[in-house]
Amino acid sequence: MPTKDSITVRDNRTGREYEIPIENGAIHASALRNIKTSEDDFGLMSYDPAFMNTASCKSKITFIDGEKGILRYRGYPIEELAEKCKYLEVAYLLIWGELPSESEYKEWVHNITYHTMVHENIKKFMDGFHHDAHPMGMLVSTIAALSTFYPDAKNIFDEGSRKLQIHRLIAKIPTLAAFAYRHSQGRAYIYPSNDLNYTENFLSMMYRPSWTTKFEPNQTLAKALDVLFILHADHEQNCSTNAMRSVGSSHVDPYSAAAAAAAALYGPLHGGANEQVLRMLEEIGTKEKIPEIIRQVKEGRRLLMGFGHRVYKNYDPRAKIIKKVAQEVFEVTGRNPMLDIALELEKIALSDDYFIKRKLYPNIDFYSGIIYQAMGFPVEIFPVLFAIPRMSGWLAQWQESLTDPEQKIARPRQIYIGYGERHVPPR
Ligand code: SDX
């Protein structure tokens, strides 16, 4: 019997059979609409809350094999990119599909460098936040506010305009992040320095004591941050990227779509997890308290933050690389005692049947926060440090979605389980 790339579905309600083609390991959900009990029947839908088993798009950007713990950007293994490339090279790769030549990289860095400044009114916008406003809340709002400064961004099908907005967003997000931090510290904003590279400039805007004080960013920390930015740059259809694509599908400008993506990333189940990991480790405090935490997790009273993943059912390859980066950082900053608690927690969890059965391994957020804290970043800034590099992934996915002929405005269906028609009682 020749094998065919299709399935045959028998509808037991009617006895009819339907052959549905299999393409790229999937069936097209629209094929289910042909399975009807009568001509005026709507046909079948697929029901998949949280899209646990639904492909929303075709993409050439990032490949993940959750069982084997593989992550590749445009075919390049994350391990090689982290070791051999700079973050801005990887951002170029994600967005334009190839690693840049020397001249392309020079032009790209020039364009990013010369768009790092923000309109002076952004400072007034930032100053409007309360002194203890969460930096991620400030970042989400200010990314959206940028859309009001660049009305030309609405020309989303003009390649030149798209390219300009991509330059602006990648260039300005470190500036917005640093401004949010300086505001929360009650300190003057430090403007971008065009003589520094991407991560050095970010460290300068964050930590330079004042505009008149010379500031030499630590090269080891700047390089470590660059690697961390590479690891966080993209991750196929994660929650925040789904938000970027979904909001972008209404053909809104990229600033508004990126604000929605940043808002999704803010959540403790997603990019906000790195902050929650540190809070959990600080709550644990000593190795002796770990068994109590594990007991609470196993009783379902809490999550082990930084563990588990929708796709990785093996060790997150990024977590492995981060553990190596941690050693380099600690040589400069001194060892973060939280690392010992994290390593012991990982050791205990990975030998406990509760976690093994559920294939719960450390994800990228489990170790990143320990490094960030050692680098002097306050815990509240951790999700912001995730958003900075993820901006290039969001923009790559947004642009791919806009230019995909199969994409339309995202508008899922539902299964209605509410009341049938009923009437307001007479008054
Ligand atoms: C990121 O999608 C991406 O790619 C995201 C990301 C990216 O780069 O964009 O990789 C970045 O967001 C990493 C994840 C950071 N979040 C956390 O560390 C928060 C803690 N993790 C969990 O919230 C959870 O693991 C998720 C949200 C990450 C994944 O959740 P799923 O896929 O919906 O899994 P699930 O909730 O269905 O869990 C399956 C089982 C459940 O137990 P049972 O109901 O079967 O008994 O595993 C349990 C869950 O309770 N479980 C956990 C757990 N994660 C899942 N139990 C304890 N601690 C956890 N962390």
Short mmCIF file of C-alpha atoms and ligand atoms in Angstrom, two decimals:
data_model
loop_
_atom_site.label_atom_id
_atom_site.label_comp_id
_atom_site.label_asym_id
_atom_site.label_seq_id
_atom_site.Cartn_x
_atom_site.Cartn_y
_atom_site.Cartn_z
CA MET A 1 0.00 0.00 0.00
CA PRO A 2 1.82 3.22 -1.06
CA THR A 3 2.15 5.63 1.86
CA LYS A 4 0.62 9.04 1.15
CA ASP A 5 1.23 12.28 2.99
CA SER A 6 -2.35 12.41 4.17
CA ILE A 7 -4.73 11.14 6.81
CA THR A 8 -8.17 9.69 6.22
CA VAL A 9 -10.75 10.77 8.77
CA ARG A 10 -14.02 8.91 9.16
CA ASP A 11 -16.94 10.93 10.56
CA ASN A 12 -18.91 8.33 12.53
CA ARG A 13 -21.93 10.65 12.55
CA THR A 14 -22.31 10.30 8.79
CA GLY A 15 -20.04 7.40 7.82
CA ARG A 16 -18.31 9.73 5.33
CA GLU A 17 -14.53 9.68 5.00
CA TYR A 18 -12.28 12.64 4.31
CA GLU A 19 -8.68 12.59 3.09
CA ILE A 20 -6.68 15.47 4.58
CA PRO A 21 -3.16 16.24 3.25
CA ILE A 22 -0.21 16.37 5.66
CA GLU A 23 2.23 19.23 4.94
CA ASN A 24 5.29 20.00 7.07
CA GLY A 25 4.07 17.59 9.76
CA ALA A 26 0.72 19.36 10.08
CA ILE A 27 -2.78 19.40 8.67
CA HIS A 28 -4.43 22.68 7.69
CA ALA A 29 -7.14 23.41 10.31
CA SER A 30 -9.41 24.77 7.56
CA ALA A 31 -9.70 21.21 6.19
CA LEU A 32 -11.81 20.35 9.26
CA ARG A 33 -14.52 22.75 8.10
CA ASN A 34 -15.37 20.28 5.29
CA ILE A 35 -16.39 17.68 7.87
CA LYS A 36 -20.12 18.40 8.13
CA THR A 37 -23.31 16.58 8.98
CA SER A 38 -25.34 18.63 6.50
CA GLU A 39 -24.81 21.31 3.86
CA ASP A 40 -25.70 24.15 6.27
CA ASP A 41 -23.46 22.73 9.01
CA PHE A 42 -20.57 25.10 9.91
CA GLY A 43 -18.19 22.15 9.94
CA LEU A 44 -15.58 21.22 12.55
CA MET A 45 -13.03 23.47 14.27
CA SER A 46 -9.93 22.48 16.25
CA TYR A 47 -9.95 23.43 19.94
CA ASP A 48 -6.51 24.26 21.35
CA PRO A 49 -6.43 26.59 24.41
CA ALA A 50 -2.99 28.28 24.76
CA PHE A 51 -2.08 26.88 21.31
CA MET A 52 -0.45 23.83 22.92
CA ASN A 53 -0.45 22.03 19.58
CA THR A 54 -1.14 24.70 16.98
CA ALA A 55 1.28 26.24 14.48
CA SER A 56 0.27 29.88 13.91
CA CYS A 57 2.72 30.52 11.11
CA LYS A 58 5.53 29.22 8.93
CA SER A 59 8.89 30.75 9.85
CA LYS A 60 12.52 30.62 8.73
CA ILE A 61 13.92 32.49 11.71
CA THR A 62 14.41 30.19 14.72
CA PHE A 63 14.39 26.41 15.10
CA ILE A 64 13.96 24.68 18.45
CA ASP A 65 14.03 20.93 19.12
CA GLY A 66 12.58 20.66 22.62
CA GLU A 67 13.45 16.98 23.11
CA LYS A 68 17.08 17.38 22.02
CA GLY A 69 17.60 20.84 23.53
CA ILE A 70 18.53 22.39 20.18
CA LEU A 71 18.22 26.12 19.40
CA ARG A 72 19.34 27.64 16.06
CA TYR A 73 18.91 31.17 14.65
CA ARG A 74 18.60 30.99 10.85
CA GLY A 75 20.29 27.54 11.04
CA TYR A 76 23.27 28.59 13.17
CA PRO A 77 23.53 26.75 16.55
CA ILE A 78 23.13 29.14 19.48
CA GLU A 79 26.38 27.82 20.98
CA GLU A 80 28.39 28.99 17.93
CA LEU A 81 26.68 32.37 17.75
CA ALA A 82 27.27 32.98 21.48
CA GLU A 83 30.94 32.07 21.12
CA LYS A 84 31.83 33.74 17.80
CA CYS A 85 29.44 36.64 17.20
CA LYS A 86 28.38 39.98 18.67
CA TYR A 87 24.76 40.68 19.57
CA LEU A 88 24.27 43.24 16.79
CA GLU A 89 25.57 40.68 14.24
CA VAL A 90 22.97 38.23 15.52
CA ALA A 91 20.24 40.90 15.46
CA TYR A 92 21.13 41.52 11.79
CA LEU A 93 21.04 37.74 11.12
CA LEU A 94 17.59 37.37 12.69
CA ILE A 95 16.10 40.32 10.82
CA TRP A 96 17.78 40.09 7.40
CA GLY A 97 18.39 36.32 7.26
CA GLU A 98 22.18 36.21 6.83
CA LEU A 99 25.20 37.15 8.93
CA PRO A 100 26.37 40.60 7.78
CA SER A 101 29.51 41.12 5.68
CA GLU A 102 32.09 43.48 7.17
CA SER A 103 30.68 46.46 5.25
CA GLU A 104 27.07 45.51 6.02
CA TYR A 105 27.95 45.18 9.71
CA LYS A 106 29.70 48.57 9.71
CA GLU A 107 26.66 50.27 8.16
CA TRP A 108 24.29 48.43 10.52
CA VAL A 109 26.25 49.48 13.61
CA HIS A 110 26.42 53.06 12.30
CA ASN A 111 22.65 53.18 11.80
CA ILE A 112 21.96 51.70 15.23
CA THR A 113 24.50 53.99 16.94
CA TYR A 114 23.05 57.13 15.39
CA HIS A 115 19.50 56.35 16.46
CA THR A 116 20.18 55.82 20.17
CA MET A 117 18.98 59.31 21.20
CA VAL A 118 15.32 59.88 22.11
CA HIS A 119 13.19 63.03 21.85
CA GLU A 120 13.62 65.29 24.87
CA ASN A 121 9.90 64.94 25.61
CA ILE A 122 10.51 61.27 26.42
CA LYS A 123 12.23 62.51 29.59
CA LYS A 124 9.08 64.43 30.54
CA PHE A 125 7.08 61.27 29.86
CA MET A 126 9.41 59.24 32.08
CA ASP A 127 9.34 61.91 34.81
CA GLY A 128 5.59 61.45 35.03
CA PHE A 129 6.00 58.02 36.57
CA HIS A 130 5.94 57.55 40.32
CA HIS A 131 9.39 57.22 41.95
CA ASP A 132 8.84 53.51 42.59
CA ALA A 133 7.26 52.68 39.23
CA HIS A 134 8.40 49.25 37.99
CA PRO A 135 10.93 49.81 35.17
CA MET A 136 9.17 47.25 32.97
CA GLY A 137 5.89 49.15 33.30
CA MET A 138 7.74 52.31 32.31
CA LEU A 139 9.38 50.55 29.36
CA VAL A 140 6.11 49.13 28.00
CA SER A 141 4.46 52.57 28.15
CA THR A 142 7.40 54.43 26.65
CA ILE A 143 7.80 52.03 23.72
CA ALA A 144 4.13 52.70 22.90
CA ALA A 145 4.71 56.44 23.35
CA LEU A 146 7.45 56.32 20.70
CA SER A 147 4.74 55.61 18.12
CA THR A 148 3.51 59.19 18.63
CA PHE A 149 6.94 60.59 17.77
CA TYR A 150 7.24 58.63 14.51
CA PRO A 151 3.93 58.76 12.61
CA ASP A 152 5.88 57.64 9.50
CA ALA A 153 6.06 54.21 11.16
CA LYS A 154 2.51 53.56 9.98
CA ASN A 155 3.92 52.96 6.47
CA ILE A 156 4.56 49.34 7.39
CA PHE A 157 4.59 48.12 3.78
CA ASP A 158 7.27 50.63 2.79
CA GLU A 159 10.59 48.74 3.12
CA GLY A 160 12.57 51.90 3.77
CA SER A 161 10.23 53.00 6.57
CA ARG A 162 10.28 49.50 8.11
CA LYS A 163 14.08 49.50 8.05
CA LEU A 164 14.19 52.95 9.72
CA GLN A 165 11.81 51.86 12.50
CA ILE A 166 13.84 48.68 13.02
CA HIS A 167 16.99 50.79 13.44
CA ARG A 168 15.18 53.14 15.82
CA LEU A 169 13.68 50.42 18.03
CA ILE A 170 16.87 48.36 18.38
CA ALA A 171 18.84 51.55 19.03
CA LYS A 172 16.46 53.21 21.47
CA ILE A 173 15.37 50.35 23.70
CA PRO A 174 18.62 50.41 25.75
CA THR A 175 18.21 54.18 26.13
CA LEU A 176 14.61 53.80 27.35
CA ALA A 177 15.69 50.97 29.67
CA ALA A 178 18.51 53.02 31.17
CA PHE A 179 16.28 56.11 31.51
CA ALA A 180 13.71 54.01 33.38
CA TYR A 181 16.42 52.79 35.75
CA ARG A 182 17.87 56.28 36.31
CA HIS A 183 14.37 57.63 37.00
CA SER A 184 13.78 54.90 39.60
CA GLN A 185 17.10 55.90 41.24
CA GLY A 186 16.24 59.61 41.18
CA ARG A 187 19.38 60.26 39.14
CA ALA A 188 19.97 62.40 36.06
CA TYR A 189 19.60 60.67 32.71
CA ILE A 190 22.86 59.84 30.94
CA TYR A 191 22.72 60.27 27.17
CA PRO A 192 24.05 57.64 24.74
CA SER A 193 27.76 57.78 23.88
CA ASN A 194 28.47 57.15 20.19
CA ASP A 195 32.04 56.11 20.90
CA LEU A 196 30.90 53.02 22.86
CA ASN A 197 29.56 49.72 21.49
CA TYR A 198 26.00 48.53 22.15
CA THR A 199 26.44 46.96 25.58
CA GLU A 200 29.17 49.39 26.75
CA ASN A 201 26.83 52.26 25.89
CA PHE A 202 24.01 50.62 27.85
CA LEU A 203 26.24 50.15 30.91
CA SER A 204 27.36 53.78 30.59
CA MET A 205 23.76 55.10 30.46
CA MET A 206 22.95 52.89 33.45
CA TYR A 207 25.93 53.45 35.72
CA ARG A 208 27.91 56.54 34.65
CA PRO A 209 27.85 58.72 37.82
CA SER A 210 27.25 61.94 35.89
CA TRP A 211 27.70 63.35 32.38
CA THR A 212 30.87 65.14 33.51
CA THR A 213 32.44 62.02 35.05
CA LYS A 214 34.57 59.77 32.82
CA PHE A 215 33.19 56.23 32.74
CA GLU A 216 35.01 53.14 31.44
CA PRO A 217 32.56 50.22 31.16
CA ASN A 218 34.10 46.96 32.35
CA GLN A 219 34.99 45.03 29.16
CA THR A 220 34.36 41.59 30.69
CA LEU A 221 30.90 42.61 31.88
CA ALA A 222 30.09 44.31 28.57
CA LYS A 223 31.13 41.14 26.69
CA ALA A 224 29.14 38.92 29.08
CA LEU A 225 26.07 41.11 28.58
CA ASP A 226 26.57 40.87 24.81
CA VAL A 227 26.47 37.05 25.06
CA LEU A 228 23.37 37.20 27.28
CA PHE A 229 21.73 39.46 24.68
CA ILE A 230 22.47 36.87 21.97
CA LEU A 231 20.88 34.12 24.08
CA HIS A 232 17.73 36.19 24.65
CA ALA A 233 17.32 37.52 21.10
CA ASP A 234 14.65 35.17 19.73
CA HIS A 235 12.80 31.99 20.58
CA GLU A 236 10.29 31.24 17.81
CA GLN A 237 6.60 31.60 18.79
CA ASN A 238 6.90 32.39 22.52
CA CYS A 239 4.16 34.37 24.26
CA SER A 240 5.59 37.83 23.57
CA THR A 241 6.44 37.06 19.95
CA ASN A 242 2.92 35.74 19.48
CA ALA A 243 1.72 39.10 20.84
CA MET A 244 3.99 40.96 18.41
CA ARG A 245 2.65 38.97 15.45
CA SER A 246 -0.96 39.07 16.58
CA VAL A 247 -1.05 42.82 17.32
CA GLY A 248 1.07 43.50 14.23
CA SER A 249 -1.45 41.59 12.11
CA SER A 250 -3.88 44.50 12.53
CA HIS A 251 -1.28 46.55 10.58
CA VAL A 252 -0.60 48.84 13.51
CA ASP A 253 2.83 50.52 13.65
CA PRO A 254 5.75 48.44 15.07
CA TYR A 255 6.11 50.58 18.21
CA SER A 256 2.54 49.75 19.30
CA ALA A 257 3.05 46.06 18.46
CA ALA A 258 6.38 46.00 20.34
CA ALA A 259 4.72 47.59 23.39
CA ALA A 260 2.21 44.71 23.38
CA ALA A 261 5.06 42.21 23.10
CA ALA A 262 6.92 43.86 25.99
CA ALA A 263 3.74 43.73 28.06
CA ALA A 264 3.48 39.98 27.44
CA LEU A 265 7.15 39.52 28.33
CA TYR A 266 6.54 41.33 31.65
CA GLY A 267 4.48 38.38 32.95
CA PRO A 268 6.07 36.18 35.67
CA LEU A 269 5.47 33.06 33.57
CA HIS A 270 7.54 34.56 30.73
CA GLY A 271 10.25 37.21 30.81
CA GLY A 272 9.30 38.30 34.31
CA ALA A 273 10.49 34.90 35.60
CA ASN A 274 14.12 36.01 35.97
CA GLU A 275 13.04 38.58 38.57
CA GLN A 276 10.89 35.97 40.35
CA VAL A 277 13.79 33.48 40.41
CA LEU A 278 15.95 35.92 42.38
CA ARG A 279 13.09 36.72 44.74
CA MET A 280 12.62 32.95 45.26
CA LEU A 281 16.35 32.37 45.88
CA GLU A 282 16.45 35.30 48.32
CA GLU A 283 13.39 33.85 50.09
CA ILE A 284 15.15 30.47 50.33
CA GLY A 285 18.23 32.21 51.75
CA THR A 286 20.10 29.05 52.77
CA LYS A 287 20.53 25.53 51.37
CA GLU A 288 18.81 24.15 54.47
CA LYS A 289 15.52 25.75 53.40
CA ILE A 290 15.50 24.11 49.94
CA PRO A 291 13.62 20.93 50.99
CA GLU A 292 10.75 23.11 52.33
CA ILE A 293 10.45 24.94 49.00
CA ILE A 294 10.53 21.66 47.06
CA ARG A 295 7.75 20.36 49.34
CA GLN A 296 5.60 23.44 48.68
CA VAL A 297 6.14 22.99 44.92
CA LYS A 298 5.20 19.32 45.06
CA GLU A 299 2.06 20.21 47.01
CA GLY A 300 1.17 22.48 44.10
CA ARG A 301 1.36 25.58 46.31
CA ARG A 302 3.95 27.32 44.16
CA LEU A 303 6.01 27.06 40.99
CA LEU A 304 9.76 26.56 40.97
CA MET A 305 10.53 29.77 39.09
CA GLY A 306 13.09 29.37 36.32
CA PHE A 307 12.11 25.74 35.80
CA GLY A 308 10.02 24.19 33.04
CA HIS A 309 9.31 25.16 29.47
CA ARG A 310 6.52 24.70 26.92
CA VAL A 311 8.96 23.43 24.30
CA TYR A 312 12.15 22.28 26.02
CA LYS A 313 11.58 18.92 27.68
CA ASN A 314 15.31 18.73 28.13
CA TYR A 315 17.89 21.19 29.44
CA ASP A 316 17.44 24.69 27.90
CA PRO A 317 20.64 25.03 25.81
CA ARG A 318 20.77 28.70 26.76
CA ALA A 319 20.90 27.85 30.48
CA LYS A 320 24.01 25.74 29.84
CA ILE A 321 25.79 28.66 28.14
CA ILE A 322 24.67 31.09 30.85
CA LYS A 323 26.28 28.91 33.53
CA LYS A 324 29.61 29.33 31.70
CA VAL A 325 29.14 33.11 31.37
CA ALA A 326 28.47 33.23 35.12
CA GLN A 327 32.00 32.02 35.89
CA GLU A 328 33.53 34.81 33.75
CA VAL A 329 31.36 37.45 35.41
CA PHE A 330 32.09 36.22 38.93
CA GLU A 331 35.84 36.52 38.29
CA VAL A 332 35.20 40.25 38.01
CA THR A 333 32.34 40.78 40.45
CA GLY A 334 33.03 38.07 42.99
CA ARG A 335 30.86 34.95 43.30
CA ASN A 336 27.17 35.57 43.88
CA PRO A 337 26.21 33.42 46.91
CA MET A 338 22.82 32.90 45.27
CA LEU A 339 24.61 30.65 42.77
CA ASP A 340 25.31 28.04 45.43
CA ILE A 341 21.64 27.93 46.38
CA ALA A 342 20.62 27.75 42.69
CA LEU A 343 23.07 24.90 41.97
CA GLU A 344 21.87 22.94 45.03
CA LEU A 345 18.22 23.58 44.08
CA GLU A 346 18.90 22.36 40.54
CA LYS A 347 20.72 19.26 41.83
CA ILE A 348 17.86 18.33 44.17
CA ALA A 349 15.12 19.08 41.62
CA LEU A 350 16.78 17.12 38.81
CA SER A 351 16.96 14.04 40.99
CA ASP A 352 13.36 14.32 42.22
CA ASP A 353 10.73 12.24 40.45
CA TYR A 354 8.19 15.12 40.55
CA PHE A 355 10.40 17.20 38.24
CA ILE A 356 11.73 14.27 36.21
CA LYS A 357 8.22 13.00 35.44
CA ARG A 358 7.17 16.49 34.32
CA LYS A 359 10.43 17.04 32.40
CA LEU A 360 11.12 20.22 34.32
CA TYR A 361 14.63 21.53 33.74
CA PRO A 362 16.18 24.94 34.40
CA ASN A 363 15.29 27.42 31.65
CA ILE A 364 17.08 30.57 30.56
CA ASP A 365 15.65 32.56 33.45
CA PHE A 366 17.02 30.31 36.19
CA TYR A 367 20.62 31.52 35.99
CA SER A 368 20.38 34.83 34.13
CA GLY A 369 19.16 36.72 37.20
CA ILE A 370 22.11 35.55 39.29
CA ILE A 371 24.49 37.05 36.75
CA TYR A 372 22.49 40.26 36.43
CA GLN A 373 22.50 40.69 40.21
CA ALA A 374 26.26 40.12 40.35
CA MET A 375 26.62 42.77 37.62
CA GLY A 376 24.86 45.23 39.90
CA PHE A 377 21.48 45.32 38.19
CA PRO A 378 18.52 45.65 40.58
CA VAL A 379 16.01 42.80 40.40
CA GLU A 380 13.29 44.99 38.88
CA ILE A 381 15.48 45.62 35.84
CA PHE A 382 15.85 41.92 34.98
CA PRO A 383 12.76 41.69 32.69
CA VAL A 384 13.95 44.89 31.01
CA LEU A 385 17.27 43.17 30.29
CA PHE A 386 15.28 40.43 28.58
CA ALA A 387 13.27 42.93 26.51
CA ILE A 388 16.32 44.77 25.13
CA PRO A 389 17.66 41.90 22.97
CA ARG A 390 14.27 40.30 22.36
CA MET A 391 13.38 43.47 20.44
CA SER A 392 15.41 42.15 17.47
CA GLY A 393 13.54 38.83 17.57
CA TRP A 394 10.17 40.57 17.79
CA LEU A 395 11.05 42.78 14.82
CA ALA A 396 12.32 39.84 12.75
CA GLN A 397 9.11 37.90 13.41
CA TRP A 398 6.93 40.98 12.79
CA GLN A 399 8.58 41.67 9.44
CA GLU A 400 8.33 38.00 8.41
CA SER A 401 4.65 37.97 9.35
CA LEU A 402 3.91 41.15 7.36
CA THR A 403 5.54 39.73 4.24
CA ASP A 404 3.92 36.25 4.56
CA PRO A 405 1.15 35.97 1.93
CA GLU A 406 -0.64 33.36 4.02
CA GLN A 407 -1.05 35.72 7.00
CA LYS A 408 -4.14 37.86 7.69
CA ILE A 409 -5.45 39.69 10.75
CA ALA A 410 -5.29 37.25 13.69
CA ARG A 411 -8.85 36.49 14.75
CA PRO A 412 -9.35 33.07 16.43
CA ARG A 413 -12.76 31.38 16.69
CA GLN A 414 -14.31 30.17 19.97
CA ILE A 415 -16.54 27.46 21.34
CA TYR A 416 -19.53 29.29 22.83
CA ILE A 417 -20.77 27.66 26.02
CA GLY A 418 -22.84 30.53 27.37
CA TYR A 419 -26.61 31.15 27.51
CA GLY A 420 -28.86 30.71 24.49
CA GLU A 421 -31.01 33.70 23.53
CA ARG A 422 -32.87 35.18 26.47
CA HIS A 423 -34.75 38.45 27.01
CA VAL A 424 -34.61 41.30 29.49
CA PRO A 425 -37.57 40.87 31.86
CA PRO A 426 -40.30 43.50 31.43
CA ARG A 427 -39.57 46.65 33.53
C1 SDX B 1 10.55 31.98 29.12
O1 SDX B 1 8.06 30.12 25.26
C2 SDX B 1 9.27 30.49 25.34
O2 SDX B 1 10.07 30.19 24.50
C3 SDX B 1 9.63 31.37 26.55
C4 SDX B 1 11.11 31.71 26.69
C5 SDX B 1 11.59 32.62 25.58
O3 SDX B 1 12.82 32.65 25.32
O4 SDX B 1 10.75 33.41 25.05
O5 SDX B 1 11.87 30.52 26.69
C6 SDX B 1 11.38 32.48 27.98
O6 SDX B 1 9.49 32.50 29.32
C7 SDX B 1 11.04 30.80 29.92
C8 SDX B 1 10.00 30.33 30.98
C9 SDX B 1 10.13 31.26 32.21
N1 SDX B 1 9.03 30.97 33.13
C10 SDX B 1 9.27 30.37 34.33
O7 SDX B 1 10.38 29.92 34.68
C11 SDX B 1 8.06 30.27 35.23
C12 SDX B 1 7.95 28.85 35.80
N2 SDX B 1 7.66 27.94 34.67
C13 SDX B 1 6.25 27.56 34.52
O8 SDX B 1 5.36 28.62 34.70
C14 SDX B 1 6.03 26.73 33.25
O9 SDX B 1 7.00 25.76 33.22
C15 SDX B 1 5.99 27.42 31.90
C16 SDX B 1 5.00 28.53 31.87
C17 SDX B 1 7.32 27.92 31.52
C18 SDX B 1 5.54 26.37 30.88
O10 SDX B 1 4.28 25.98 31.24
P1 SDX B 1 3.44 24.90 30.39
O11 SDX B 1 4.17 24.49 29.18
O12 SDX B 1 2.06 25.44 30.23
O13 SDX B 1 3.46 23.65 31.32
P2 SDX B 1 2.33 23.31 32.35
O14 SDX B 1 2.01 24.53 33.15
O15 SDX B 1 1.24 22.63 31.60
O16 SDX B 1 3.10 22.28 33.32
C19 SDX B 1 3.04 20.90 33.12
C20 SDX B 1 3.18 20.32 34.53
C21 SDX B 1 2.09 20.84 35.48
O17 SDX B 1 1.96 19.87 36.53
P3 SDX B 1 0.64 18.91 36.52
O18 SDX B 1 -0.56 19.84 36.40
O19 SDX B 1 0.83 18.03 35.30
O20 SDX B 1 0.70 18.17 37.83
O21 SDX B 1 4.42 20.75 35.10
C22 SDX B 1 4.16 21.58 36.24
C23 SDX B 1 2.71 22.06 36.12
O22 SDX B 1 2.18 22.34 37.40
N3 SDX B 1 5.07 22.70 36.18
C24 SDX B 1 5.73 23.17 37.22
C25 SDX B 1 6.53 24.20 36.72
N4 SDX B 1 6.33 24.32 35.40
C26 SDX B 1 5.41 23.39 35.06
N5 SDX B 1 5.71 22.80 38.52
C27 SDX B 1 6.53 23.51 39.33
N6 SDX B 1 7.34 24.50 38.93
C28 SDX B 1 7.36 24.88 37.63
N7 SDX B 1 8.15 25.86 37.24
#
